[in-house]
Every structure is written in C-alpha cells, then in structure tokens.
Coordinates of C-alpha atoms in Angstrom, one line a residue:
Chain A
M572 CA 7.8 33.3 -49.5
I573 CA 8.0 34.5 -53.1
D574 CA 5.9 36.5 -55.4
R575 CA 4.4 34.5 -57.8
N576 CA 5.0 36.7 -60.7
Q577 CA 8.6 36.6 -59.9
K578 CA 10.5 34.7 -63.0
N579 CA 11.4 31.3 -61.8
D580 CA 14.6 30.5 -63.6
R581 CA 16.7 28.6 -61.5
S582 CA 16.6 25.0 -60.3
V583 CA 17.8 24.5 -56.8
L584 CA 17.8 21.7 -54.1
V585 CA 14.9 22.2 -51.6
W586 CA 14.5 18.7 -50.1
D587 CA 17.8 17.2 -49.2
L588 CA 18.3 13.4 -49.5
P589 CA 17.5 12.5 -45.9
V590 CA 14.1 14.4 -46.1
R591 CA 13.2 12.5 -49.3
L592 CA 14.1 9.1 -48.1
F593 CA 12.2 9.7 -44.9
H594 CA 9.1 10.7 -47.0
W595 CA 9.2 7.7 -49.3
L596 CA 10.3 5.2 -46.7
L597 CA 7.5 6.4 -44.4
V598 CA 5.1 5.9 -47.4
T599 CA 6.3 2.5 -48.0
A600 CA 6.1 1.5 -44.2
F601 CA 2.6 3.0 -44.0
A602 CA 1.5 0.8 -47.1
M603 CA 3.3 -2.2 -45.7
A604 CA 1.4 -2.0 -42.3
W605 CA -1.9 -1.5 -43.8
L606 CA -1.4 -4.4 -46.2
S607 CA -0.2 -6.8 -43.5
Y608 CA -2.4 -5.9 -40.4
E609 CA -5.4 -8.2 -41.3
D610 CA -3.8 -11.6 -41.8
N611 CA -2.1 -12.7 -38.5
R612 CA 0.4 -14.7 -40.6
Y613 CA 2.3 -11.4 -41.6
L614 CA 2.5 -10.1 -38.2
D615 CA 6.2 -10.0 -38.6
V616 CA 5.8 -7.8 -41.7
H617 CA 3.5 -5.5 -39.8
T618 CA 5.8 -5.1 -36.7
F619 CA 8.6 -4.4 -39.2
A620 CA 6.7 -1.7 -40.8
G621 CA 5.7 -0.1 -37.5
Y622 CA 9.4 -0.1 -36.1
T623 CA 10.5 1.3 -39.4
F624 CA 7.6 4.0 -39.1
L625 CA 8.9 4.9 -35.5
G626 CA 12.5 5.0 -36.4
L627 CA 12.0 7.2 -39.4
L628 CA 9.7 9.7 -37.2
I629 CA 12.4 9.8 -34.6
F630 CA 14.9 10.7 -37.2
R631 CA 12.7 13.4 -38.7
L632 CA 12.3 14.9 -35.3
V633 CA 16.1 15.3 -35.2
W634 CA 16.4 16.4 -38.5
G635 CA 13.5 19.0 -37.9
V636 CA 15.9 20.7 -35.5
F637 CA 19.3 19.7 -37.0
G638 CA 18.5 19.5 -40.5
T639 CA 18.7 21.9 -43.5
H640 CA 17.0 24.9 -44.0
Y641 CA 13.5 23.8 -45.5
A642 CA 13.5 20.8 -43.2
R643 CA 13.5 22.5 -39.8
F644 CA 10.5 22.9 -38.0
R645 CA 11.0 26.5 -37.4
E646 CA 11.0 27.1 -41.0
F647 CA 7.4 26.0 -41.5
S648 CA 6.0 26.9 -38.1
Y649 CA 3.0 28.8 -39.2
G650 CA 0.1 29.9 -37.0
P651 CA -3.4 28.6 -37.8
G652 CA -4.4 32.3 -39.4
D653 CA -1.5 31.7 -41.8
A654 CA -3.0 28.3 -43.0
I655 CA -6.5 29.9 -43.2
A656 CA -5.4 32.7 -45.3
Y657 CA -3.3 30.4 -47.3
I658 CA -6.4 28.2 -48.2
K659 CA -8.5 31.3 -48.8
G660 CA -5.8 32.5 -51.1
L661 CA -6.2 29.3 -53.3
F662 CA -9.7 30.4 -54.1
G663 CA -9.0 34.2 -54.7
D664 CA -6.2 36.2 -56.5
D665 CA -3.8 36.1 -53.6
M666 CA -2.2 32.9 -54.4
R667 CA 1.1 32.8 -52.7
R668 CA 3.9 30.3 -53.4
Y669 CA 6.1 29.1 -50.9
V670 CA 9.5 27.3 -51.6
G671 CA 9.3 24.9 -48.6
H672 CA 6.2 23.7 -47.0
N673 CA 3.0 26.1 -47.3
P674 CA 1.3 26.9 -44.2
A675 CA -1.7 24.4 -44.8
G676 CA 0.7 21.8 -45.7
A677 CA 3.0 22.4 -42.7
W678 CA -0.1 21.9 -40.4
A679 CA -0.6 18.5 -42.2
I680 CA 3.1 17.4 -41.9
F681 CA 2.9 18.2 -38.1
A682 CA -0.3 16.3 -37.7
L683 CA 1.0 13.2 -39.7
I684 CA 4.1 13.3 -37.5
A685 CA 1.9 13.6 -34.2
M686 CA -0.4 11.0 -35.2
G687 CA 2.2 8.7 -36.5
L688 CA 3.7 8.9 -33.0
V689 CA 0.6 8.0 -31.4
L690 CA -0.1 5.1 -33.8
T691 CA 3.3 3.6 -33.4
V692 CA 3.4 3.8 -29.6
S693 CA 0.0 2.4 -29.2
G694 CA 1.1 -0.4 -31.5
L695 CA 4.1 -1.0 -29.2
F696 CA 1.6 -1.3 -26.4
V697 CA -0.6 -3.8 -28.4
L698 CA 2.4 -5.8 -29.2
G699 CA 3.5 -5.9 -25.7
G700 CA 0.1 -6.6 -24.3
E701 CA -1.4 -8.8 -26.7
E702 CA 1.7 -10.8 -28.2
R703 CA 4.1 -10.5 -25.3
H704 CA 6.7 -9.2 -27.8
G705 CA 8.7 -5.9 -28.0
P706 CA 9.9 -3.5 -25.5
L707 CA 6.6 -3.7 -23.5
A708 CA 6.3 -7.6 -23.3
G709 CA 5.2 -8.5 -19.8
I710 CA 4.6 -4.9 -18.7
V711 CA 1.2 -4.4 -20.4
G712 CA -1.4 -7.3 -19.4
F713 CA -3.7 -9.0 -22.1
R714 CA -6.7 -7.1 -20.9
Q715 CA -5.0 -4.0 -20.5
S716 CA -4.0 -3.8 -24.1
V717 CA -7.5 -3.7 -25.3
P718 CA -7.8 0.2 -25.2
F719 CA -4.4 0.6 -26.8
R720 CA -5.8 -1.7 -29.6
E721 CA -8.7 0.5 -30.0
T722 CA -6.5 3.5 -30.0
H723 CA -4.1 1.8 -32.8
E724 CA -7.1 1.3 -35.1
F725 CA -8.7 4.4 -34.8
V726 CA -5.5 6.5 -35.4
A727 CA -4.6 4.3 -38.2
Y728 CA -7.8 5.5 -39.9
T729 CA -7.3 9.0 -38.8
L730 CA -3.7 8.9 -40.4
L731 CA -5.1 7.4 -43.6
L732 CA -7.6 10.3 -43.8
L733 CA -4.7 12.6 -43.1
V734 CA -2.6 11.1 -45.8
F735 CA -5.5 11.6 -48.2
V736 CA -5.9 15.3 -47.2
H737 CA -2.1 15.7 -47.6
V738 CA -2.1 14.1 -51.2
C739 CA -5.2 16.2 -52.2
G740 CA -3.3 19.4 -51.0
V741 CA -0.3 18.3 -53.2
L742 CA -2.4 17.8 -56.1
V743 CA -4.1 21.2 -55.5
E744 CA -1.1 23.2 -55.1
S745 CA 0.6 21.5 -58.0
F746 CA -2.2 22.3 -60.2
F747 CA -2.6 26.1 -59.1
H748 CA 1.1 26.6 -59.3
R749 CA 1.6 24.5 -62.3
E750 CA 4.6 22.7 -60.8
N751 CA 5.2 19.0 -60.0
L752 CA 5.4 18.7 -56.3
V753 CA 5.6 15.0 -56.5
G754 CA 8.4 15.1 -58.7
S755 CA 10.3 17.6 -56.5
M756 CA 9.8 15.2 -53.5
F757 CA 11.9 12.7 -55.9
R758 CA 14.4 15.0 -57.3
G759 CA 14.6 17.3 -54.3
T760 CA 14.8 20.3 -56.6
K761 CA 12.2 23.1 -57.4
S762 CA 12.4 26.1 -59.9
V763 CA 12.8 29.1 -57.7
A764 CA 13.8 32.8 -58.2
T765 CA 17.5 33.6 -58.7
A766 CA 17.9 34.8 -55.3
T767 CA 17.0 31.6 -53.5
L768 CA 19.8 29.5 -52.2
G769 CA 19.7 25.8 -52.3
V770 CA 20.3 23.3 -49.4
R771 CA 23.3 20.7 -49.0
P772 CA 22.1 17.1 -50.2
H773 CA 23.7 15.2 -47.2
R774 CA 24.3 12.2 -48.9
L775 CA 26.2 10.6 -46.2
V776 CA 23.3 10.9 -43.9
G777 CA 20.9 9.5 -46.8
A778 CA 23.4 6.5 -47.3
T779 CA 23.3 6.0 -43.5
I780 CA 19.4 5.7 -43.5
I781 CA 19.6 3.2 -46.6
A782 CA 22.2 1.1 -44.9
V783 CA 20.3 0.9 -41.7
V784 CA 16.9 0.0 -43.1
A785 CA 18.5 -2.6 -45.3
A786 CA 20.2 -4.1 -42.3
Y787 CA 17.1 -4.1 -40.7
V788 CA 15.3 -5.7 -43.6
I789 CA 17.9 -8.5 -43.5
A790 CA 17.9 -9.1 -39.9
T791 CA 14.1 -9.5 -40.2
F792 CA 13.5 -11.4 -43.3
G793 CA 16.9 -13.0 -44.0
G794 CA 15.8 -16.0 -42.1
Y795 CA 13.2 -16.9 -44.9
L796 CA 16.0 -17.3 -47.5
T797 CA 17.7 -20.1 -45.6
A798 CA 14.5 -21.7 -44.2
T799 CA 13.6 -25.3 -45.8
K800 CA 10.3 -27.1 -45.3
E801 CA 11.8 -29.3 -42.5
K802 CA 13.4 -26.4 -40.8
P803 CA 11.1 -23.4 -41.3
Y804 CA 11.9 -19.8 -40.2
L805 CA 10.1 -18.7 -37.2
P806 CA 10.0 -14.9 -37.0
F807 CA 8.6 -15.1 -33.6
Q808 CA 10.0 -17.2 -30.5
G809 CA 7.3 -17.6 -27.9
P810 CA 7.9 -18.1 -24.1
H811 CA 9.4 -21.3 -23.1
L812 CA 6.6 -23.2 -21.9
V813 CA 6.9 -26.1 -19.5
M814 CA 7.1 -29.4 -21.0
N815 CA 6.4 -32.7 -19.4
D816 CA 7.7 -36.0 -20.7
P817 CA 4.7 -38.3 -19.3
W818 CA 2.5 -35.6 -21.0
T819 CA 4.2 -35.6 -24.2
E820 CA 4.6 -39.2 -24.2
A821 CA 1.0 -40.2 -23.4
C822 CA -0.8 -37.8 -25.9
S823 CA 1.6 -38.0 -28.9
E824 CA 1.0 -41.7 -29.1
C825 CA -2.1 -41.0 -31.4
H826 CA -1.9 -37.2 -31.9
L827 CA -0.1 -34.0 -31.3
A828 CA 0.4 -33.5 -27.5
F829 CA -1.6 -30.4 -27.3
H830 CA 0.0 -28.1 -24.7
P831 CA -2.4 -27.9 -21.5
S832 CA -2.4 -24.1 -21.9
L833 CA -5.1 -24.5 -24.6
L834 CA -7.8 -25.7 -22.4
P835 CA -8.9 -25.0 -18.9
L836 CA -8.1 -27.4 -16.1
R837 CA -11.6 -28.5 -15.8
S838 CA -11.3 -29.8 -19.2
W839 CA -8.2 -31.8 -18.7
Q840 CA -9.6 -33.3 -15.6
Q841 CA -12.7 -34.4 -17.6
I842 CA -10.6 -35.9 -20.2
L843 CA -8.7 -37.8 -17.9
K844 CA -11.7 -38.7 -15.8
Q845 CA -13.2 -40.6 -18.8
Q846 CA -10.0 -41.8 -20.1
A847 CA -11.4 -45.3 -20.7
D848 CA -13.4 -43.6 -23.5
H849 CA -11.3 -41.0 -25.0
F850 CA -13.3 -40.3 -28.0
G851 CA -13.8 -43.9 -28.6
D852 CA -10.4 -45.2 -27.4
D853 CA -9.4 -46.7 -24.1
L854 CA -6.3 -44.8 -22.9
A855 CA -5.5 -47.4 -20.2
L856 CA -3.4 -45.0 -18.3
D857 CA -2.5 -46.3 -14.8
E858 CA -3.3 -44.2 -11.8
K859 CA 0.3 -42.9 -11.2
T860 CA 0.4 -41.6 -14.8
V861 CA -3.1 -40.0 -14.4
N862 CA -2.0 -38.0 -11.3
E863 CA 1.2 -37.0 -13.1
L864 CA -0.7 -35.4 -15.8
L865 CA -3.2 -33.8 -13.7
A866 CA -0.5 -32.2 -11.5
Y867 CA 1.4 -30.9 -14.8
A868 CA -2.1 -29.6 -16.2
Q869 CA -3.0 -27.6 -13.1
K870 CA 0.4 -25.9 -13.4
N871 CA 0.1 -25.0 -16.9
S872 CA -3.7 -24.8 -17.8
A873 CA -5.3 -22.2 -19.9
D874 CA -6.6 -20.6 -16.6
L875 CA -3.2 -19.3 -15.9
E876 CA -3.1 -17.4 -19.2
Q877 CA 0.5 -17.7 -19.9
T878 CA 0.2 -17.2 -23.5
E879 CA -2.0 -15.0 -25.7
P880 CA -3.9 -18.6 -27.1
A881 CA -4.2 -19.4 -23.5
W882 CA -5.9 -16.1 -22.7
R883 CA -8.0 -16.1 -25.7
M884 CA -9.4 -19.7 -25.0
N885 CA -9.8 -19.2 -21.4
S886 CA -11.7 -15.9 -21.8
N887 CA -13.7 -17.4 -24.6
I888 CA -15.0 -20.5 -22.6
P889 CA -17.9 -19.8 -20.5
S890 CA -17.2 -21.0 -16.8
S891 CA -20.4 -23.2 -17.1
E892 CA -18.8 -25.2 -20.1
T893 CA -16.2 -28.0 -20.1
P894 CA -15.0 -28.4 -23.7
L895 CA -13.4 -31.7 -24.4
R896 CA -12.0 -30.7 -27.7
I897 CA -10.1 -27.6 -28.5
T898 CA -11.6 -27.3 -31.9
D899 CA -14.9 -27.0 -30.0
V900 CA -14.1 -23.7 -28.7
S901 CA -15.7 -20.8 -30.4
Y902 CA -12.5 -18.8 -30.5
W903 CA -10.7 -21.5 -32.2
K904 CA -13.5 -21.9 -34.6
R905 CA -13.5 -18.1 -35.4
K906 CA -9.9 -18.1 -36.1
H907 CA -10.2 -21.0 -38.3
E908 CA -13.4 -20.1 -40.4
E909 CA -11.5 -18.6 -43.1
V910 CA -9.9 -21.9 -43.9
D911 CA -11.8 -23.5 -46.6
A912 CA -13.1 -27.1 -46.5
E913 CA -10.8 -28.0 -49.4
V914 CA -7.8 -26.8 -47.4
W915 CA -8.5 -29.2 -44.5
K916 CA -8.5 -32.1 -46.9
R917 CA -5.0 -31.5 -48.0
N918 CA -2.8 -34.5 -47.6
E919 CA -0.4 -32.6 -45.2
I920 CA -3.3 -31.7 -43.1
K921 CA -6.2 -34.1 -43.4
N922 CA -7.4 -33.3 -39.8
R923 CA -8.4 -30.5 -37.5
A924 CA -6.3 -31.9 -34.8
N925 CA -3.2 -31.7 -36.7
C926 CA -2.2 -28.2 -35.5
G927 CA 1.6 -28.9 -36.6
A928 CA 0.7 -29.0 -40.2
C929 CA 0.4 -25.2 -40.2
H930 CA 1.7 -23.9 -36.9
F931 CA 5.4 -24.4 -36.8
D932 CA 5.4 -24.0 -33.0
A933 CA 2.5 -26.2 -32.2
K934 CA 4.4 -28.5 -30.2
Q935 CA 5.6 -25.7 -28.0
G936 CA 2.3 -24.7 -27.6
T937 CA 3.1 -21.0 -28.2
F938 CA 1.1 -20.5 -31.4
E939 CA 2.8 -17.3 -32.4
D940 CA 1.0 -15.4 -35.1
A941 CA 3.6 -15.1 -37.7
D942 CA 4.8 -18.9 -37.2
M943 CA 2.4 -20.5 -39.5
R944 CA 1.8 -21.4 -43.0
I945 CA -0.8 -23.3 -44.8
P946 CA 0.8 -26.0 -46.5
G947 CA 0.3 -25.9 -50.4
E948 CA -0.2 -22.2 -50.5
N949 CA 2.4 -20.2 -52.2
A950 CA 2.7 -17.5 -49.6
F951 CA 6.4 -17.3 -50.0
D952 CA 6.8 -17.6 -53.9
G953 CA 8.5 -14.3 -53.7
I954 CA 11.1 -15.8 -51.5
E955 CA 11.4 -19.0 -53.6
W956 CA 12.1 -16.7 -56.7
L957 CA 14.7 -14.8 -54.9
K958 CA 16.4 -17.9 -53.6
A959 CA 16.5 -19.1 -57.3
I960 CA 18.1 -15.9 -58.4
L961 CA 20.8 -16.2 -55.4
G962 CA 21.3 -19.7 -55.8
G963 CA 21.8 -19.2 -59.7
K964 CA 24.6 -16.5 -59.0
D965 CA 26.4 -18.9 -56.9
K966 CA 26.7 -21.6 -59.7
Chain B
M276 CA 39.5 -48.5 -40.0
K277 CA 39.4 -49.2 -36.3
L278 CA 36.3 -47.1 -35.8
R279 CA 34.3 -48.8 -38.5
F280 CA 35.4 -52.2 -37.2
L281 CA 33.9 -51.0 -33.7
A282 CA 30.9 -49.7 -35.3
V283 CA 30.1 -52.9 -37.0
I284 CA 30.7 -54.7 -33.6
L285 CA 28.4 -52.4 -31.7
M286 CA 25.8 -52.6 -34.4
G287 CA 26.0 -56.4 -34.4
C288 CA 25.6 -56.4 -30.6
M289 CA 22.7 -54.1 -30.7
T290 CA 20.7 -56.1 -33.4
T291 CA 21.4 -59.2 -31.2
L292 CA 20.1 -57.6 -28.1
A293 CA 17.3 -56.1 -29.8
G294 CA 16.4 -59.7 -31.3
L295 CA 17.0 -61.2 -27.8
A296 CA 14.6 -58.7 -26.1
Q297 CA 11.9 -59.2 -28.8
A298 CA 12.2 -63.0 -28.5
S299 CA 11.9 -62.7 -24.7
V300 CA 9.1 -60.4 -24.7
V301 CA 7.1 -62.7 -27.2
D302 CA 8.2 -65.7 -25.3
T303 CA 7.1 -64.4 -21.9
L304 CA 3.7 -63.2 -23.2
Q305 CA 3.0 -66.4 -24.9
Q306 CA 4.1 -68.1 -21.7
E307 CA 1.7 -65.9 -19.7
Y308 CA -1.2 -66.8 -22.3
K309 CA -0.4 -70.6 -22.0
T310 CA -0.8 -70.4 -18.1
A311 CA -4.2 -68.8 -18.9
G312 CA -5.0 -71.8 -20.8
A313 CA -4.3 -70.6 -24.3
G314 CA -1.9 -72.5 -27.0
P315 CA -0.7 -73.7 -29.2
F316 CA -0.3 -70.6 -31.3
S317 CA -0.6 -70.2 -35.0
A318 CA 0.8 -67.5 -37.2
A319 CA -1.7 -68.4 -39.9
K320 CA -4.8 -67.6 -37.5
G321 CA -3.1 -64.5 -36.6
E322 CA -2.8 -63.4 -39.9
K323 CA -6.5 -64.3 -40.7
M324 CA -7.8 -62.1 -37.7
W325 CA -5.3 -59.4 -38.8
V326 CA -7.1 -58.8 -42.1
E327 CA -10.6 -59.8 -41.1
K328 CA -12.9 -56.8 -41.1
H329 CA -15.2 -55.8 -38.3
K330 CA -18.4 -53.4 -38.5
D331 CA -18.3 -50.6 -35.8
A332 CA -21.6 -50.7 -34.3
E333 CA -21.8 -46.8 -34.0
S334 CA -20.5 -45.5 -37.2
G335 CA -21.2 -48.5 -39.3
K336 CA -17.9 -48.3 -40.8
E337 CA -15.8 -51.5 -41.4
F338 CA -12.3 -51.8 -39.6
S339 CA -9.5 -54.2 -39.6
C340 CA -6.0 -54.0 -38.3
Q341 CA -4.9 -52.8 -41.8
T342 CA -7.1 -49.9 -41.5
C343 CA -4.3 -48.0 -39.8
H344 CA -1.4 -50.4 -40.1
T345 CA -1.8 -50.8 -43.8
D346 CA -1.6 -54.1 -45.8
D347 CA 2.2 -53.9 -45.7
L348 CA 3.6 -54.3 -42.1
K349 CA 7.1 -53.2 -43.2
K350 CA 5.6 -49.7 -44.2
S351 CA 4.4 -47.0 -42.0
G352 CA 0.6 -46.6 -41.2
K353 CA -1.6 -43.6 -40.3
H354 CA -4.1 -43.3 -37.2
E355 CA -7.4 -43.5 -38.7
K356 CA -8.8 -40.4 -37.0
T357 CA -5.9 -38.1 -36.3
G358 CA -3.6 -38.9 -39.1
K359 CA -0.8 -39.3 -36.8
V360 CA 2.1 -41.5 -38.5
I361 CA 2.4 -45.1 -37.1
D362 CA 5.8 -46.5 -37.3
P363 CA 6.1 -49.9 -39.2
L364 CA 5.1 -52.9 -37.1
A365 CA 7.3 -55.5 -38.6
P366 CA 10.4 -56.4 -36.2
S367 CA 12.3 -56.8 -39.5
V368 CA 12.4 -53.3 -40.4
N369 CA 11.6 -51.6 -37.0
K370 CA 13.7 -53.2 -34.1
E371 CA 11.7 -51.7 -31.4
R372 CA 8.8 -53.6 -32.2
L373 CA 7.7 -56.3 -29.6
T374 CA 10.6 -55.3 -27.1
D375 CA 8.6 -53.7 -24.4
I376 CA 6.0 -55.7 -22.6
K377 CA 4.0 -52.8 -21.2
F378 CA 3.9 -51.3 -24.7
V379 CA 2.7 -54.3 -26.2
N380 CA -0.2 -54.9 -23.4
K381 CA -1.3 -51.2 -23.9
W382 CA -1.8 -51.6 -27.6
F383 CA -3.5 -54.8 -27.4
L384 CA -6.0 -53.7 -25.1
R385 CA -6.5 -50.4 -27.2
N386 CA -6.5 -51.7 -30.7
C387 CA -8.5 -54.8 -29.8
K388 CA -11.4 -52.5 -28.3
Q389 CA -11.0 -50.3 -31.3
V390 CA -11.3 -53.0 -34.1
L391 CA -13.3 -55.6 -32.3
G392 CA -15.0 -53.6 -29.7
R393 CA -13.9 -56.0 -26.9
E394 CA -10.5 -57.0 -25.4
C395 CA -8.8 -59.8 -27.0
T396 CA -8.6 -63.4 -25.6
P397 CA -5.2 -64.8 -24.6
Q398 CA -5.4 -67.2 -27.5
E399 CA -5.9 -64.3 -29.9
K400 CA -3.0 -62.4 -28.6
G401 CA -0.8 -65.3 -28.8
D402 CA -1.7 -66.0 -32.4
F403 CA -1.2 -62.4 -33.3
L404 CA 2.2 -62.4 -31.5
E405 CA 2.9 -65.6 -33.6
Y406 CA 2.1 -63.9 -36.7
L407 CA 3.7 -60.7 -36.1
K408 CA 7.1 -61.8 -34.9
G409 CA 7.7 -63.4 -38.3
Q410 CA 7.2 -60.3 -40.3

C-alpha cells in the first residue's frame, strides 16, 4: 500500500511474464469458448478452449503459491472489510493505491478462479456424459450429465458477469488513479514509489507456457492443414460401433447404410416386415438375410443407447410411435432446422438421406459433433489461406 | 520387365474370365426364359423398352430406365430418390455387370416394379439382356 500523494517516479515490474501470459491466454480461451459453444461443428474448438482454460487455472494456483511477490495469493488475501473500505474510499477522499491487486480486485480474482474451476470441471462432466469423450467418458451416463450441463451454462453466465465487474473495476481504478492498468497487464510495469522493488520477469517459465500452448494448438488443429476433400480431418473419433456385412451390403445398394443405432428396434422390425414396399421399392430380401439383419439390429438398435445420437433419437421417440424414416424423428428435425432449403438442394447433398454429404463419420454411425461440414460453405477459409501461405513458402 | 509381363497376362486372364462369366450368366438366364416359353430375343426390342417412358400411377411422374441410368450406359447414373451413384451398366466399361445371376434377378425384380409397376416377363428380360450385353 502506498500513499497516493507520494511521488511516483520509477517504473518497476509488477506482473511477471507468466502472470501476463496467464491473463491474456485466459481471456482468449474464454472468448473462444463463448464463440464456439453454439454450433456443434466447433466442439473441437470449444473443448480446446476449455482444456486450455483449466490448464491455465491450475498453473495459476501453483504460481499463486510459488510465483513472484504480487502473484502470490497471500499478497492479495484481504478480508471482506478491506474490500468494502476500498470501494467506499473510491467515493470519498480516502482513495488508496495498491501496487498489486487492490482488495476489491483481489476478491474478483479469487471469484474468477473459483468459478473458472467449476466451469471447466462441469464442462468435463458434460463432455464425458454427453459426448463420451475426455477423462470422464463412460463414467458419467447420458442422463446423469444433464445437471452438469445446466451448471456449466449457469456458471458460464456468472463468469461472464464477473468478467464484466472485473473490467469495470479496472476502468474505475484506472480513471481514479490516472494510470493505465490495462497497459500494465501488457507491459507488466507500473510507476511506483522509489522504495518499491520490482519482481523477476521469469521469462523461461513464460516461454514454457507459450511452447505448451503452441504444441497443444498444433496437436488439436494441425490435422486441418493436411486434410483434403477426400480425406477430411476428424477431430473426434467416435466409438467403434459393430458393423455387419449383410446389413451394409443390403442397405447401401440404394442409399447410405444407416447404422441401426439411429432408430429403435421396433422401427427396423417394421421396415423389414414391409420390405416388399420399402418406400415404393421391393427389396426382395430372402428370409435368411432378413433374419440376419434383424439379429444385427437387435444388438445395435437405438434402444441400447450406445452413442449420443442413439440416446437422443431413442429418448425423443414416444414409445407409441414407430418412425420408419430417421428424418421423421423430431430430434433429427430440430437438429437440422437451421439448414436452409437452398443448402439441401446443393449438388453434393440433394437429399436428406445423404448424411455422408456433411457428416464425415456417417458410415460409422457415430455422428460426432465436430466431424461435419456443410459442402459449399467456407467454414475453413482460414485454413485454406494458411495452407496457401505454407505451400507458398515451400516453393 | 518380368513383372509387367505377369501383370499383362493376369489382366488378360481376368478379362477373359469376366467375359466368360458374363456370357454364361446371360446365356443361362436366356436359356431359362426360353424354357419358360420366351424367345427369340432382340436387342432392338430391348433398347426400345429401355427408353420407353411410363407414368407412375401415384406421383404422375414419368419414368424410364434412363431416369436413373442416364442416356449413356457407359456413364454413372444416380438413384432417382436417394441420389446414390449407380455404376455404369455397360459391360464394356464395367466388367462386373451381368456376371452375377442373383444380382441380375434382384435388380430385374426391383427395377421392373419401379418403372413398369409390375414384374417383367421372361421375353422382356431376355430382350433387355440381349440389348445390355452388347453395350
């Protein structure tokens, strides 16, 4: 704590490099997560942001104990009275200046870290429960993941509110003390009294953070650079669902061999029962084949909820109904309602049964969130641009 | 050199085999149709039926074999409803065509029902085969 009337004539390092990197990488990850949460296609971006966020928080916890002076939690552990006194002081004459975090700011930092941990951990539960990915895959059930999803969403908004409060606080303090706090978080330095000592920059730790994040970026998104139209990059690998040669052969004669996990058993039974009039066609399957197909459907139908789409489809179909088309199920309709009529007419798609036009893993039946792309939409223009630059350098 | 020689022989053998298989399948089927009282078979009649349009009773749309197989048998076609690609039907560009009796029977049944709304007669099937085998 410094008397504000003291002359500030020296610039010293207050925020070491790791603290600054932590701060701005956390901001980036938070923004990335918000921008990517809505469209399923960017689940890989969203989980990347989440893991980065969690990693940064863990680092910050360690740095809060072993880091430089102003980074240590002990240095900015203030009681609630201090925070209230500080805020009151802002409106009165007793305006104090702190070199590190001020008491109100310190409370915001602790709240941000705590909320951030709840956010990322609940995110891991959703990822494990709904998507069957991450460390909790297979441990959390589909239905069990629902409260975690609600927590995840609620905390995301709470954190956004906290960020708003934090930014407002920074602006208020910058204005009252006539100093550029945002600039300080970039440069790390503050103008302080002569007696105040600066901290070590810890460039090596900073370089390590940059290297780890860069390696993680390459590991996650590097696949997009080598992907081609014929061999697209699949950021998520779904479970290996059981395939069956007679099924694949019989079904793929006229269309994609839709995996049995996309409809309940009663639907497949009905479809095979009326095989002589299969949407206008006579399948003419012999009895032996029909029995083989039924046996396979029984062990892999949506009722068994082996995958997220299986669970969604199955829980969305009332038990009194027996849909014969996947596209008749309301879950399917809801998931595709944003796809414009014009998109369906595109040459690469043409038909609602042509799942593989957009879903790279349609044949495997896994329908992973991020493993899709609408043909003709320049979702990866940035990647094309990067490829062109990298390719140009080679020549 | 030796490898290339071997490859040429192998390919020649396979082409011959495929040709034989095709000839035998068409012959077997046509023999079967003759037993049922049909014949002789004419490629010209087969072609005429191939391009002939039929009105679908339900939708009122007109269909012919060419709706899906296109007007060039040497090219890939497309399933009218699902858009699934259909490999060329002409044996001259697709060696697998007319080599599997079960396959031929299955598609005669399906496609005749789709386009004509009924199963084809042995005479019609014989004419179709006569036309298709020369493509």
